[in-house]
Each structure stands twice: as structure tokens, then as C-alpha cells.
Coordinates of C-alpha atoms and ligand atoms in Angstrom, one line a residue:
M5 CA 3.9 0.6 -4.5
K6 CA 6.4 3.2 -5.5
K7 CA 7.4 3.0 -9.1
T8 CA 10.5 3.5 -10.5
N9 CA 10.5 1.3 -13.4
R10 CA 8.5 3.8 -15.5
I11 CA 10.5 6.5 -14.5
I12 CA 11.1 7.6 -18.2
A13 CA 7.5 7.6 -18.6
L14 CA 6.8 9.7 -15.8
L15 CA 9.8 11.9 -16.5
L16 CA 8.3 12.4 -19.8
V17 CA 5.2 13.3 -18.0
L18 CA 6.5 15.7 -15.6
S19 CA 8.9 17.2 -18.3
M20 CA 5.7 17.7 -20.3
V21 CA 3.9 19.4 -17.1
S22 CA 6.7 21.7 -16.2
S23 CA 7.1 23.2 -19.3
L24 CA 3.7 24.6 -19.2
S25 CA 2.3 26.9 -16.4
A26 CA 1.3 23.6 -14.3
C27 CA 4.3 23.9 -12.5
K28 CA 3.9 23.6 -8.6
L29 CA 5.4 26.4 -6.6
H30 CA 7.3 25.4 -2.9
F31 CA 7.7 27.5 -0.4
N32 CA 11.4 26.2 0.8
L33 CA 11.8 27.3 4.3
H34 CA 13.3 30.5 3.7
G35 CA 10.1 31.7 2.6
K36 CA 11.1 31.8 -0.9
A37 CA 9.0 30.2 -3.7
S38 CA 10.6 27.8 -6.3
S39 CA 9.4 26.0 -8.8
E40 CA 9.6 22.3 -8.9
T41 CA 8.2 19.6 -10.7
S42 CA 6.6 16.9 -7.8
E43 CA 9.5 14.4 -9.1
T44 CA 12.1 16.8 -8.3
T45 CA 10.5 17.8 -5.3
E46 CA 11.0 14.1 -3.9
T47 CA 14.4 13.9 -4.9
T48 CA 16.1 16.9 -4.4
T49 CA 14.6 19.1 -1.8
T50 CA 16.3 17.5 1.2
A51 CA 19.8 18.4 -0.3
T52 CA 18.8 22.1 -1.2
T53 CA 16.5 22.8 2.0
E54 CA 17.7 22.9 5.7
A55 CA 15.4 23.7 8.5
T56 CA 15.4 25.0 11.8
S57 CA 12.5 25.7 14.0
S58 CA 13.1 29.4 13.6
V59 CA 12.9 29.2 9.9
T60 CA 10.2 26.9 10.2
T61 CA 8.1 29.7 12.2
T62 CA 9.1 32.3 9.3
A63 CA 7.7 30.0 6.8
K64 CA 4.5 29.4 8.6
E65 CA 4.1 32.9 8.7
T66 CA 4.7 33.4 4.9
E67 CA 2.2 30.6 4.3
T68 CA -0.6 31.7 6.8
S69 CA -0.4 35.1 5.4
A70 CA -1.6 34.0 2.1
T71 CA -4.5 31.2 3.5
A72 CA -6.9 31.9 6.7
A73 CA -5.4 30.9 9.7
S74 CA -7.4 27.7 10.9
V75 CA -8.5 26.6 14.0
I76 CA -9.8 23.0 13.9
D77 CA -12.2 21.4 16.7
K78 CA -9.9 19.5 18.6
T79 CA -12.5 17.6 20.3
G80 CA -12.0 13.9 19.9
I81 CA -8.7 14.1 18.3
P82 CA -6.6 11.0 18.9
E83 CA -3.5 12.2 21.2
K84 CA -0.4 11.8 19.4
G85 CA 1.4 8.2 19.3
C86 CA -2.3 7.0 20.6
K87 CA -2.4 3.2 20.5
I88 CA -4.3 1.2 17.6
E89 CA -6.1 -1.6 19.3
F90 CA -6.8 -5.0 17.1
K91 CA -10.4 -5.7 16.0
P92 CA -11.8 -8.5 18.3
V93 CA -10.7 -11.8 17.4
E94 CA -14.5 -12.9 16.8
D95 CA -14.6 -10.3 14.2
R96 CA -11.8 -11.7 12.0
Y97 CA -11.7 -14.0 9.2
H98 CA -8.9 -17.1 9.9
Y99 CA -7.0 -18.8 7.2
D100 CA -5.0 -22.4 8.1
M101 CA -2.4 -23.2 5.9
D102 CA 0.0 -26.1 5.0
L103 CA 2.0 -24.8 2.3
T104 CA 4.8 -25.9 0.6
L105 CA 7.5 -23.9 -1.6
D106 CA 9.2 -26.5 -4.1
K107 CA 12.1 -24.6 -5.2
E108 CA 12.7 -26.5 -7.8
E109 CA 9.4 -27.0 -9.3
K110 CA 8.8 -23.3 -8.4
T111 CA 5.3 -23.6 -7.3
I112 CA 3.5 -22.8 -3.9
G113 CA 0.6 -24.8 -2.6
G114 CA -0.9 -26.9 0.3
H115 CA -4.1 -27.2 1.8
V116 CA -6.3 -24.1 3.3
D117 CA -9.1 -24.4 5.8
F118 CA -10.7 -20.9 5.6
T119 CA -13.2 -20.1 8.6
F120 CA -15.3 -16.7 8.0
F121 CA -18.5 -15.4 8.2
N122 CA -21.1 -13.3 6.0
D123 CA -20.4 -10.0 7.1
S124 CA -23.4 -8.7 5.0
D125 CA -27.0 -7.9 5.1
A126 CA -27.5 -10.5 2.0
D127 CA -27.8 -14.3 1.8
W128 CA -24.4 -15.4 -0.1
D129 CA -25.5 -18.1 -2.4
N130 CA -22.0 -18.2 -4.1
L131 CA -18.4 -17.2 -3.0
C132 CA -16.0 -15.2 -5.0
L133 CA -12.2 -16.0 -4.7
R134 CA -9.6 -14.1 -6.6
D135 CA -6.6 -16.2 -7.6
Y136 CA -3.9 -13.5 -8.9
P137 CA -1.1 -16.2 -9.9
S138 CA -3.4 -17.3 -12.8
L139 CA -3.2 -13.9 -14.3
F140 CA 0.8 -14.7 -14.8
K141 CA 0.4 -17.1 -17.3
D142 CA -0.7 -15.2 -20.7
P143 CA -3.3 -12.0 -19.4
K144 CA -3.7 -11.2 -23.2
T145 CA -5.5 -14.4 -23.9
A146 CA -7.4 -14.1 -20.9
G147 CA -8.8 -10.6 -21.8
Y148 CA -6.1 -8.8 -19.7
D149 CA -3.2 -6.5 -20.2
A150 CA -2.1 -6.7 -16.9
G151 CA 1.6 -6.0 -18.1
V152 CA 2.6 -9.5 -16.9
W153 CA 3.6 -12.1 -19.7
T154 CA 5.5 -14.7 -17.7
N155 CA 6.0 -18.7 -17.6
G156 CA 3.1 -19.0 -15.3
E157 CA 0.3 -21.2 -14.9
I158 CA -3.4 -21.4 -14.1
T159 CA -3.4 -22.2 -10.7
D160 CA -4.6 -25.8 -10.1
I161 CA -7.5 -25.4 -7.4
S162 CA -9.4 -28.7 -6.2
N163 CA -10.9 -30.5 -3.3
I164 CA -13.2 -27.7 -2.5
K165 CA -15.4 -28.5 0.3
D166 CA -18.2 -26.5 2.2
G167 CA -17.3 -27.6 6.2
R168 CA -20.9 -27.3 7.0
T169 CA -22.3 -30.1 5.0
G170 CA -19.2 -31.5 3.8
A171 CA -20.3 -31.1 0.2
S172 CA -17.9 -30.5 -2.4
I173 CA -17.9 -27.0 -4.3
D174 CA -17.8 -27.1 -8.2
M175 CA -15.5 -24.0 -9.1
S176 CA -15.8 -21.8 -12.3
R177 CA -13.5 -18.8 -13.7
D178 CA -14.8 -15.7 -15.5
E179 CA -12.7 -15.2 -18.6
D180 CA -10.7 -13.0 -16.3
V181 CA -8.9 -16.0 -15.2
S182 CA -8.3 -14.2 -11.5
V183 CA -11.8 -14.8 -10.8
V184 CA -13.0 -18.0 -9.2
W185 CA -16.7 -18.6 -8.2
L186 CA -18.0 -21.1 -5.9
P187 CA -21.7 -21.9 -5.9
L188 CA -22.9 -22.6 -2.6
A189 CA -25.7 -25.0 -2.6
T190 CA -26.8 -24.0 1.1
P191 CA -26.6 -20.0 1.0
L192 CA -24.5 -18.4 3.9
A193 CA -27.1 -16.5 6.0
P194 CA -26.0 -12.8 7.4
G195 CA -23.6 -13.5 10.3
E196 CA -23.7 -17.3 9.5
K197 CA -20.1 -18.8 9.8
M198 CA -18.5 -21.9 7.5
T199 CA -15.1 -23.0 6.7
L200 CA -14.2 -23.6 3.3
S201 CA -11.6 -26.2 2.6
Y202 CA -9.5 -26.5 -0.5
D203 CA -6.0 -27.7 -2.3
F204 CA -4.1 -25.2 -4.6
I205 CA -0.9 -25.3 -6.5
A206 CA 0.2 -22.0 -8.1
T207 CA 3.3 -21.2 -10.6
V208 CA 5.9 -19.0 -9.3
P209 CA 6.8 -17.1 -12.5
T210 CA 10.4 -16.5 -13.2
V211 CA 10.2 -12.8 -13.2
A212 CA 11.6 -9.9 -11.3
D213 CA 8.2 -8.9 -9.9
R214 CA 6.0 -8.2 -6.7
Y215 CA 5.2 -12.3 -7.2
G216 CA 8.2 -14.2 -8.7
V217 CA 11.4 -15.7 -8.4
Q218 CA 14.6 -13.9 -9.8
N219 CA 18.1 -14.9 -8.8
G220 CA 17.1 -17.5 -6.3
V221 CA 14.9 -15.1 -4.2
F222 CA 11.1 -15.8 -4.1
N223 CA 8.9 -13.1 -3.8
V224 CA 5.5 -15.3 -2.8
T225 CA 3.1 -12.5 -2.7
N226 CA -0.9 -12.6 -3.3
F227 CA -0.2 -16.5 -4.1
Y228 CA -3.4 -18.3 -2.8
P229 CA -6.8 -18.1 -3.7
I230 CA -8.5 -15.6 -1.1
L231 CA -12.0 -14.2 -0.6
A232 CA -12.8 -11.1 -2.4
E233 CA -14.9 -8.4 -0.9
Y234 CA -18.3 -8.3 -0.6
T235 CA -20.0 -4.9 -1.1
K236 CA -23.3 -3.2 -1.4
D237 CA -22.8 -4.0 -5.5
G238 CA -21.8 -7.6 -4.5
W239 CA -18.6 -9.5 -4.6
S240 CA -15.8 -7.2 -5.8
H241 CA -13.8 -8.4 -8.6
E242 CA -12.0 -5.2 -10.1
K243 CA -9.4 -6.1 -13.0
Y244 CA -5.8 -6.8 -11.9
Y245 CA -3.3 -4.1 -12.7
N246 CA 0.5 -4.2 -12.3
C247 CA 1.1 -0.8 -10.9
G248 CA 0.3 0.6 -7.1
E249 CA -1.6 -1.8 -5.2
C250 CA -4.9 -3.6 -6.7
F251 CA -5.9 -5.9 -4.0
Y252 CA -8.7 -5.9 -1.6
S253 CA -9.5 -8.3 1.4
E254 CA -10.7 -8.5 4.6
I255 CA -8.9 -8.7 8.0
S256 CA -8.0 -12.1 9.1
D257 CA -5.9 -14.3 11.4
Y258 CA -3.2 -16.7 9.7
D259 CA -1.9 -20.1 11.2
V260 CA 0.7 -21.2 8.6
R261 CA 3.0 -24.2 8.4
L262 CA 5.4 -23.3 5.6
T263 CA 7.5 -26.0 4.4
V264 CA 11.1 -24.4 2.2
P265 CA 14.2 -25.8 1.6
E266 CA 16.2 -26.1 4.8
N267 CA 18.8 -23.6 4.2
M268 CA 16.4 -21.0 2.9
V269 CA 16.0 -17.9 5.1
V270 CA 12.3 -16.9 5.2
L271 CA 10.9 -13.5 6.0
S272 CA 6.8 -13.3 6.3
T273 CA 3.8 -11.8 7.5
G274 CA 3.2 -12.3 11.1
L275 CA 5.6 -14.2 13.8
E276 CA 7.5 -17.3 13.7
Q277 CA 6.3 -19.4 16.4
G278 CA 8.9 -22.5 15.8
E279 CA 10.7 -24.8 13.3
T280 CA 11.1 -28.4 12.5
Q281 CA 13.7 -30.4 10.5
N282 CA 12.5 -32.7 7.9
D283 CA 14.7 -34.6 5.0
G284 CA 16.1 -32.0 3.4
S285 CA 13.4 -29.2 4.3
K286 CA 12.1 -27.3 7.3
T287 CA 8.6 -26.6 8.3
I288 CA 8.4 -23.0 9.7
T289 CA 5.4 -22.6 12.0
I290 CA 4.0 -18.7 11.7
H291 CA 0.9 -16.7 13.3
A292 CA 0.0 -13.3 12.0
D293 CA -3.1 -11.2 13.5
C294 CA -5.4 -9.0 12.4
V295 CA -3.9 -8.7 8.9
R296 CA -5.2 -8.6 5.3
D297 CA -2.8 -10.7 3.5
F298 CA 0.0 -13.5 4.3
V299 CA 3.0 -13.3 2.4
F300 CA 6.4 -14.1 2.5
C301 CA 10.1 -13.9 0.5
G302 CA 12.8 -16.3 0.8
S303 CA 16.2 -17.3 -0.5
E304 CA 19.2 -19.5 0.6
E305 CA 21.3 -16.5 0.0
F306 CA 19.5 -14.0 2.5
K307 CA 21.3 -12.4 5.2
T308 CA 20.0 -10.3 7.6
V309 CA 20.4 -7.0 10.0
E310 CA 18.0 -6.3 12.8
G311 CA 17.1 -4.2 15.2
D312 CA 13.9 -2.9 17.2
Y313 CA 11.5 0.2 17.5
K314 CA 9.7 0.0 21.2
D315 CA 7.8 -3.5 21.1
T316 CA 8.4 -4.1 17.0
H317 CA 11.5 -6.4 15.9
I318 CA 12.5 -5.4 12.4
R319 CA 14.7 -7.4 9.9
V320 CA 16.3 -6.6 6.7
A321 CA 17.3 -9.2 4.4
Y322 CA 19.5 -9.0 1.4
T323 CA 21.8 -10.7 -0.5
E324 CA 25.4 -9.6 -1.0
E325 CA 26.0 -10.2 -4.5
N326 CA 29.6 -9.8 -4.4
K327 CA 29.5 -6.3 -2.9
A328 CA 29.4 -7.3 0.8
L329 CA 29.7 -4.0 2.3
T330 CA 27.6 -2.1 -0.3
Y331 CA 24.6 -4.3 0.4
K332 CA 25.0 -4.5 4.1
T333 CA 25.3 -0.7 4.2
L334 CA 22.2 -0.4 1.9
A335 CA 20.4 -2.5 4.7
E336 CA 22.1 -1.1 7.6
G337 CA 20.6 2.3 6.1
C338 CA 17.4 0.9 5.3
L339 CA 17.0 -0.6 8.9
E340 CA 17.8 3.1 10.2
A341 CA 15.0 4.3 8.0
S342 CA 12.6 1.6 9.1
V343 CA 13.0 2.9 12.5
N344 CA 13.0 6.2 11.5
S345 CA 9.4 5.6 9.7
L346 CA 7.8 3.5 12.6
R347 CA 8.7 6.2 15.0
V348 CA 7.6 9.0 12.7
F349 CA 4.1 7.8 11.7
G350 CA 3.4 6.3 15.1
E351 CA 3.2 9.5 16.4
A352 CA 1.4 11.1 13.7
F353 CA -0.9 8.4 12.9
G354 CA -0.7 6.1 16.0
E355 CA 1.5 3.5 16.6
Y356 CA 2.1 0.5 14.7
P357 CA 0.6 -2.2 16.3
Y358 CA 2.7 -5.1 15.1
K359 CA 5.7 -7.0 16.7
D360 CA 7.0 -7.3 13.7
L361 CA 8.5 -6.0 10.5
E362 CA 10.0 -7.1 7.4
V363 CA 12.1 -5.4 5.0
I364 CA 13.2 -7.4 2.0
L365 CA 16.0 -5.8 -0.6
A366 CA 14.7 -8.1 -3.6
P367 CA 14.8 -8.0 -7.3
I368 CA 11.5 -6.1 -8.0
A369 CA 11.1 -4.1 -11.1
A370 CA 9.0 -1.3 -9.1
G371 CA 10.9 0.8 -6.6
G372 CA 8.9 -0.9 -4.1
M373 CA 5.6 -2.9 -2.9
E374 CA 4.0 -3.2 0.5
Y375 CA 2.1 -6.2 2.0
P376 CA 1.1 -6.9 5.6
N377 CA 4.1 -6.6 7.9
L378 CA 6.5 -7.0 5.2
I379 CA 7.8 -4.5 2.5
I380 CA 9.9 -5.4 -0.7
I381 CA 12.4 -2.8 -1.8
T382 CA 14.3 -3.0 -5.2
K383 CA 17.4 -4.3 -4.2
D384 CA 19.8 -1.9 -6.1
I385 CA 18.3 1.2 -4.7
G386 CA 20.7 3.4 -3.6
A387 CA 23.4 0.7 -3.5
G388 CA 26.8 2.5 -3.1
S389 CA 26.1 5.9 -1.5
D390 CA 26.7 6.5 2.1
I391 CA 24.6 5.5 4.9
N392 CA 23.3 8.7 5.6
N393 CA 22.2 9.3 2.0
V394 CA 20.5 5.8 2.3
I395 CA 18.5 7.2 5.4
N396 CA 18.0 10.3 4.6
T397 CA 17.1 10.0 0.8
V398 CA 16.2 6.5 0.2
G399 CA 14.4 6.6 3.7
A400 CA 12.5 9.9 2.5
T401 CA 11.1 8.2 -0.4
I402 CA 10.9 4.6 -0.9
V403 CA 11.2 3.0 2.8
S404 CA 8.6 5.8 3.9
H405 CA 6.4 5.3 1.5
E406 CA 6.0 1.3 1.9
I407 CA 6.0 1.5 5.6
G408 CA 3.3 4.4 5.4
H409 CA 1.4 1.4 3.6
Q410 CA 1.5 -0.1 6.8
W411 CA -1.3 2.0 7.7
F412 CA -2.9 3.0 4.4
M413 CA -3.6 -0.4 3.0
G414 CA -2.5 -2.2 5.8
I415 CA -4.6 -1.2 9.3
V416 CA -7.0 1.2 6.9
G417 CA -7.7 -0.8 3.9
S418 CA -9.5 0.2 1.0
N419 CA -10.7 -0.6 -2.9
S420 CA -7.6 0.0 -4.5
G421 CA -9.0 -0.7 -8.0
M422 CA -12.2 2.0 -7.5
E423 CA -10.0 4.4 -4.9
P424 CA -6.3 4.2 -5.4
W425 CA -5.7 7.7 -4.1
L426 CA -6.8 6.4 -0.9
D427 CA -3.5 4.1 -0.5
E428 CA -1.3 5.5 -2.9
S429 CA -1.9 9.3 -2.3
F430 CA -1.5 8.8 1.6
A431 CA 1.5 6.5 1.2
S432 CA 3.1 9.4 -1.0
Y433 CA 2.0 11.8 1.9
T434 CA 4.3 9.6 4.5
E435 CA 7.2 10.4 2.4
Y436 CA 6.7 14.1 3.2
V437 CA 5.8 13.1 7.0
Y438 CA 9.1 11.3 6.8
D439 CA 11.0 14.1 5.4
Y440 CA 9.5 16.3 7.8
G441 CA 10.1 14.3 10.9
V442 CA 13.4 12.9 10.3
N443 CA 15.0 15.7 8.0
H444 CA 13.4 18.5 9.4
H445 CA 12.3 19.8 5.9
R446 CA 8.7 20.9 5.6
S447 CA 6.9 21.5 2.7
Y448 CA 4.5 24.2 2.1
I449 CA 2.1 24.4 -0.9
D450 CA 0.0 27.4 -0.9
P451 CA -3.1 27.0 -2.5
S452 CA -4.0 30.3 -3.4
V453 CA -0.9 30.4 -5.7
I454 CA -0.4 26.8 -7.1
L455 CA -4.1 25.8 -7.8
G456 CA -5.2 28.7 -9.3
D457 CA -7.5 28.2 -12.5
A458 CA -4.3 28.1 -14.9
Y459 CA -3.5 24.8 -13.3
I460 CA -6.7 23.0 -14.5
D461 CA -7.9 25.5 -17.4
D462 CA -4.2 25.3 -19.3
E463 CA -4.9 25.4 -22.9
W464 CA -2.3 22.6 -23.4
I465 CA -3.8 20.3 -20.9
R466 CA -7.2 20.7 -22.5
N467 CA -6.1 19.7 -26.0
N468 CA -4.0 16.7 -24.7
K469 CA -6.7 14.2 -23.8
S470 CA -4.4 11.8 -22.7
V471 CA -3.1 13.9 -19.9
D472 CA -6.0 13.7 -17.7
Y473 CA -4.6 13.9 -14.0
I474 CA -7.5 15.9 -12.5
P475 CA -9.7 14.8 -10.7
I476 CA -7.4 12.6 -8.4
N477 CA -9.8 10.7 -6.7
R478 CA -11.4 8.7 -9.7
P479 CA -10.9 4.6 -10.1
F480 CA -7.3 3.0 -11.9
Y481 CA -9.7 2.4 -14.7
D482 CA -10.8 5.6 -15.6
F483 CA -7.4 7.4 -15.9
N484 CA -6.6 6.9 -19.8
Y485 CA -3.0 5.6 -19.1
E486 CA -0.7 4.2 -16.6
G487 CA 1.3 7.5 -16.7
S488 CA -1.9 9.9 -15.7
F489 CA -3.0 7.5 -13.1
I490 CA 1.0 7.7 -11.5
T491 CA 1.0 11.3 -11.6
A492 CA -2.4 12.0 -10.5
A493 CA -2.3 9.2 -7.3
Y494 CA 1.1 9.6 -6.2
S495 CA 2.5 13.1 -7.3
L496 CA -0.9 15.2 -7.3
G497 CA -2.2 13.4 -4.3
K498 CA 0.7 13.9 -2.4
D499 CA 0.7 17.6 -3.1
A500 CA -3.1 17.6 -2.3
L501 CA -2.4 16.5 1.1
I502 CA 0.5 18.5 1.7
A503 CA -1.6 21.3 0.5
M504 CA -4.1 20.5 2.9
D505 CA -1.7 20.4 5.6
S506 CA -0.4 24.0 4.6
C507 CA -3.6 25.3 5.3
L508 CA -3.7 24.1 8.7
E509 CA -1.6 24.9 12.0
D510 CA 1.4 22.3 12.7
G511 CA 0.4 19.1 13.4
E512 CA -3.5 19.7 13.1
F513 CA -3.6 17.7 9.6
Y514 CA -2.0 14.6 11.2
G515 CA -4.2 14.9 13.9
I516 CA -7.2 14.4 11.5
I517 CA -5.6 11.6 9.8
R518 CA -5.0 10.1 13.2
A519 CA -8.7 10.3 13.6
Y520 CA -9.5 8.9 10.6
V521 CA -6.9 5.6 11.1
Q522 CA -8.7 5.3 14.6
K523 CA -12.3 5.3 12.9
C524 CA -11.3 3.1 10.3
A525 CA -8.7 0.9 11.7
F526 CA -9.2 -2.6 10.8
R527 CA -11.9 -2.1 8.1
N528 CA -12.0 -1.2 4.5
A529 CA -12.6 2.7 4.3
T530 CA -13.8 4.5 1.6
Q531 CA -12.8 8.3 0.6
K532 CA -16.6 9.5 2.4
D533 CA -15.0 8.1 5.4
F534 CA -11.9 10.2 5.0
F535 CA -13.8 14.0 4.1
D536 CA -16.5 13.0 6.9
T537 CA -13.7 13.1 9.3
L538 CA -12.0 15.8 7.7
Y539 CA -15.1 18.2 7.7
Q540 CA -16.0 17.0 11.1
Y541 CA -12.5 18.2 12.6
A542 CA -11.7 21.4 10.2
G543 CA -15.5 22.5 9.3
T544 CA -16.7 23.2 5.9
D545 CA -16.1 26.7 5.9
N546 CA -12.0 26.5 5.5
K547 CA -11.7 28.6 2.2
A548 CA -8.3 27.6 1.6
L549 CA -9.2 23.9 2.6
N550 CA -12.1 23.9 0.0
K551 CA -10.3 25.3 -2.7
I552 CA -7.6 22.6 -2.6
I553 CA -10.6 20.3 -2.5
N554 CA -12.3 21.8 -5.3
S555 CA -9.2 21.8 -7.3
Y556 CA -7.9 18.2 -6.9
F557 CA -11.3 16.2 -6.5
D558 CA -14.6 15.7 -7.8
E559 CA -17.8 16.8 -6.7
S560 CA -18.4 13.7 -5.1
V561 CA -16.3 14.8 -1.9
Q562 CA -17.0 18.5 -1.8
P563 CA -17.7 20.0 1.6
P564 CA -21.6 20.2 2.3
A565 CA -22.8 23.7 2.2
A566 CA -22.2 25.1 5.7
Ligands
ZN733 ZN1 2.5 2.8 -2.7

């Protein structure tokens, strides 16, 4: 997710930071140091900095003179633009769903047959499902402060059956109503397979949010009861939060029959296989391979612009809102930015492995939100600006960030409650990768200048306990308030990764990330996976790199003694 709705809070935070010695110095491409906050870096540097290859060399020399030149061991680093192969079919879970969206009642529901296996070493004597729509009823009475309070209802889940025996399963909920427990009369042994069947009806709340309907646009996401992740500590059911990305699930295939009003234009995870007309409705058949979730957006007012990048078909949906040219231009700019993102990220991290990418300009309070094969961008972002501004600026901030999540959340999953920087910091770093690859603007962060002790030991920060950005690699729940989390996971996380990149030769850090993506593709990674990869290729004795890690991250990920 890219947050803009809390921009005032964030700007307040950043203005507090910038009034201190805690500004970050960015070497621009003319080799001069300039003082900027991270937010202004994102929004202004493309306008103020032009790059040419010769200037880049000069800037690099400036940088390398401040830090030790590095040589990484490139043995085993995948080639640029390498393929990312899907997980074998037998290792994926499978959701088979018959769904109906009731536009008048604002409900989504139907029947689910979910086939999966126990991928742990322990017997499962119960299952845990996550039912996020129920949190949209009244999160406060559920003991939650999820920041969402709408006209939602508790999801009706019924006819739950264990396919091995045909036995019915009685469910219960925690005080956190999104946590649903299903006791199994016959435990599921390690490696054993079963099909769980259930019916559900969830209310789509009337709200401009990542899950909700507003102005006839349905954002139907995280809407069906989904199996939680089983970890060494048991079923993971961290508290929902309405910021960033707080979902954690397993790679699955989906076969979906989705019934919607006959005039509704639907964009979804996966590929449409066909469509049948009913009386006043239509049923769309959809198949998705190797994804963590299935979502869709629908509206009777959607128009689309479409394009391709290699084997991937891209559709951008928008509504006209009486400003047809403005919104169409915005959509066309977002299409171009999407093509750019797939090109640049594909070369840097490995090719986007899916055949479709859907981009929806929709009512949503945040700047954007990411799902497998589908991103939502707030419909008014950049509206009215010219197409090049949309491509360059909206592209380098929102579109690139959400498409970056296709690699860091989608392909490489993680527990975003416990290690939120693993997807948000990497997605924020992809904004820079876009800016460099498309706008030819390479930022440098010199760790020897930026991350001196002044940053962390600053008296003001010590005396203001609510400002607790560092270390950035903490669970969401360990930050004192959301603004701290946003600054840490988005701005400082992006800076930390740019700073690591700055310690290495051009392209080397992309190579290390590419190796991390290959190693962890289609499973849930931990930060140890990333740091093991980093140390494998960059060594544990790179002083500049170690200083960055020491400055931004806690002791759990520090390099082992060389
Ligand atoms: Zn994000």
C-alpha cells in the first residue's frame, strides 16, 4: 500500500525530522550534496535532477571515494531479466469458488471448495481462517482499532465440511472476529491433503477503501475466509491494521465462477476463460495460477485502456466522472507507467511471470493498494496533469510502488504484520528503481555522511519517545504510532536499501535482490532469507554496508563476525 491519506501526519513527522540534524543528504547527479527529507526526494528530485551516463560516472566516483569500493561474489547470481518459474502444481493449494456479487444488497458470497495439504511437521487438529470483512462492522467492539468503522456485517459462514469424512465442522471466533477456528475431529497429518467446503456471505461496506464500494465501484478484496499461515509458532493470526499490507497467505491456484450484473466490467486476479449470460446477470469463469489471493474490482461505469508488455496483457480501468479526457489521459499515463515498471523490474528482479496485470483507478483512501495481478490506484492521483507527468511522476511514486509489490508481497511473500519492511521497504525501493530505469535519475545515499551517530543519538529524538523509527525491521505493532511505522517502513526502508545499493557497483544490488527473489519465489520469506543472500554475495566485511545495517536494523540481522 502507498499511503497518501495520512499525508498531513506524515508531513508533520517529516517536518519535525527536517528541523533536526536528521535530514538526509542525497548526492545529486552533479556530485553536490543536497539536504532533503525522504518525502521531498520522492516528489521533487525528478524535476530537479537530470542524468546522463557521463554525469552518473562522476557521481559514482564521488560516492565510491567516500566508501570502500566493493566487489561482490557474482557466482550464482541469476542473469538480468531471468525467468521466475511457477511452483509445481502439486505444491500449490487450490480454491474452487462459485461467487455472486449482489450489487443491490452489497454482498459477495457463495460456495468454496478449498483443497490443501498440511505443509508443516506437526499434526493440525484445528484450522484457522481469516475473515477480514467482519472487521468492517465495528472494530472497536471487537476489541480493535483497525481504523475502519463502516456499515459492514459479520460474515455468515456455514455448511463447513471436512471432505475426508463428510463431517460438519463447528466454527468459533476469537474476540478478534476475523480469527475463525475450525476444530478437526480427525487431525490432518503432515503431508496429508483435504478439501474444506463452506458457504459464506460477506457484506461489502460502503466506503472508499481497499475493501468497499463507492460511487458504483466495488473493490472486492480479502473478502472470503482464507486459510491462515501455519508457522513454527502455530497458526499466525496477527491483528489487522488498515495501513500498509497486513495479509499473510499461501500460494494457491484459483478456479472461480463469478456472477455479477450483466453490464458490470470486472477486472480480477487471473485470466478470464469465458462468460455466460444469465437473466440480468453474467457468469465469468476465471483461472489464476500461483497467487496468494483472489480479488476483483467491478463497475458498470468502467472504461479501459489496454496494452501489452511481452506476454503480459495490461488493462487500466477508469471512470469518466464527466472529465473524460482528463481521466483517460491519466489511465493512458498509468498504462505507460505499468509497461515501464514491468520492463524495469523484470530486468532487475526477474521477469513478471503472469500473463495479466490489472490497474484500477478507483475510490480508495490510500494512494494505492496491491494484490496479486491487480493494483488499485486512487482515481484522482495526477488527474489533470499531462501524460508525461503521469508517466514520470505518478509512475515513479504510486504505480511503480504497487507494481513493485508484485515481486515483494506477490512472488516473494512475507508476514507483513511481523516483518512489514520486507514488503513495504522493498516496494518503496522499487520507486527508486523506476526513477533510475525510466527517468535516469540515480540517487545516492552515502552512509558515511548520512548515518553518522547524530542521526540516532539526536537529543530531540531521544526526548520524543513517540518518534521511534529505528530500527526499521520491527513488527508493525512495535511502533508507537502509525506515523512512525510509515516513516520507518516506507521512507527509511527505501533509504536503507538505496544506501546499500550505493555501497555496491551499479547493478550489483539488483543482482543480489534477484538472487533473493529466485530463492524465495512463491514461498513466504523472512528477513533472514534476505540477509543470508546479501551476506552470501556481498560478504560480511563490507564496512560501508555493515554500517548501514547497523544504523537501520536491529541486532538480529547484523553480519556474522567475518
Ligand atoms: Zn506498499
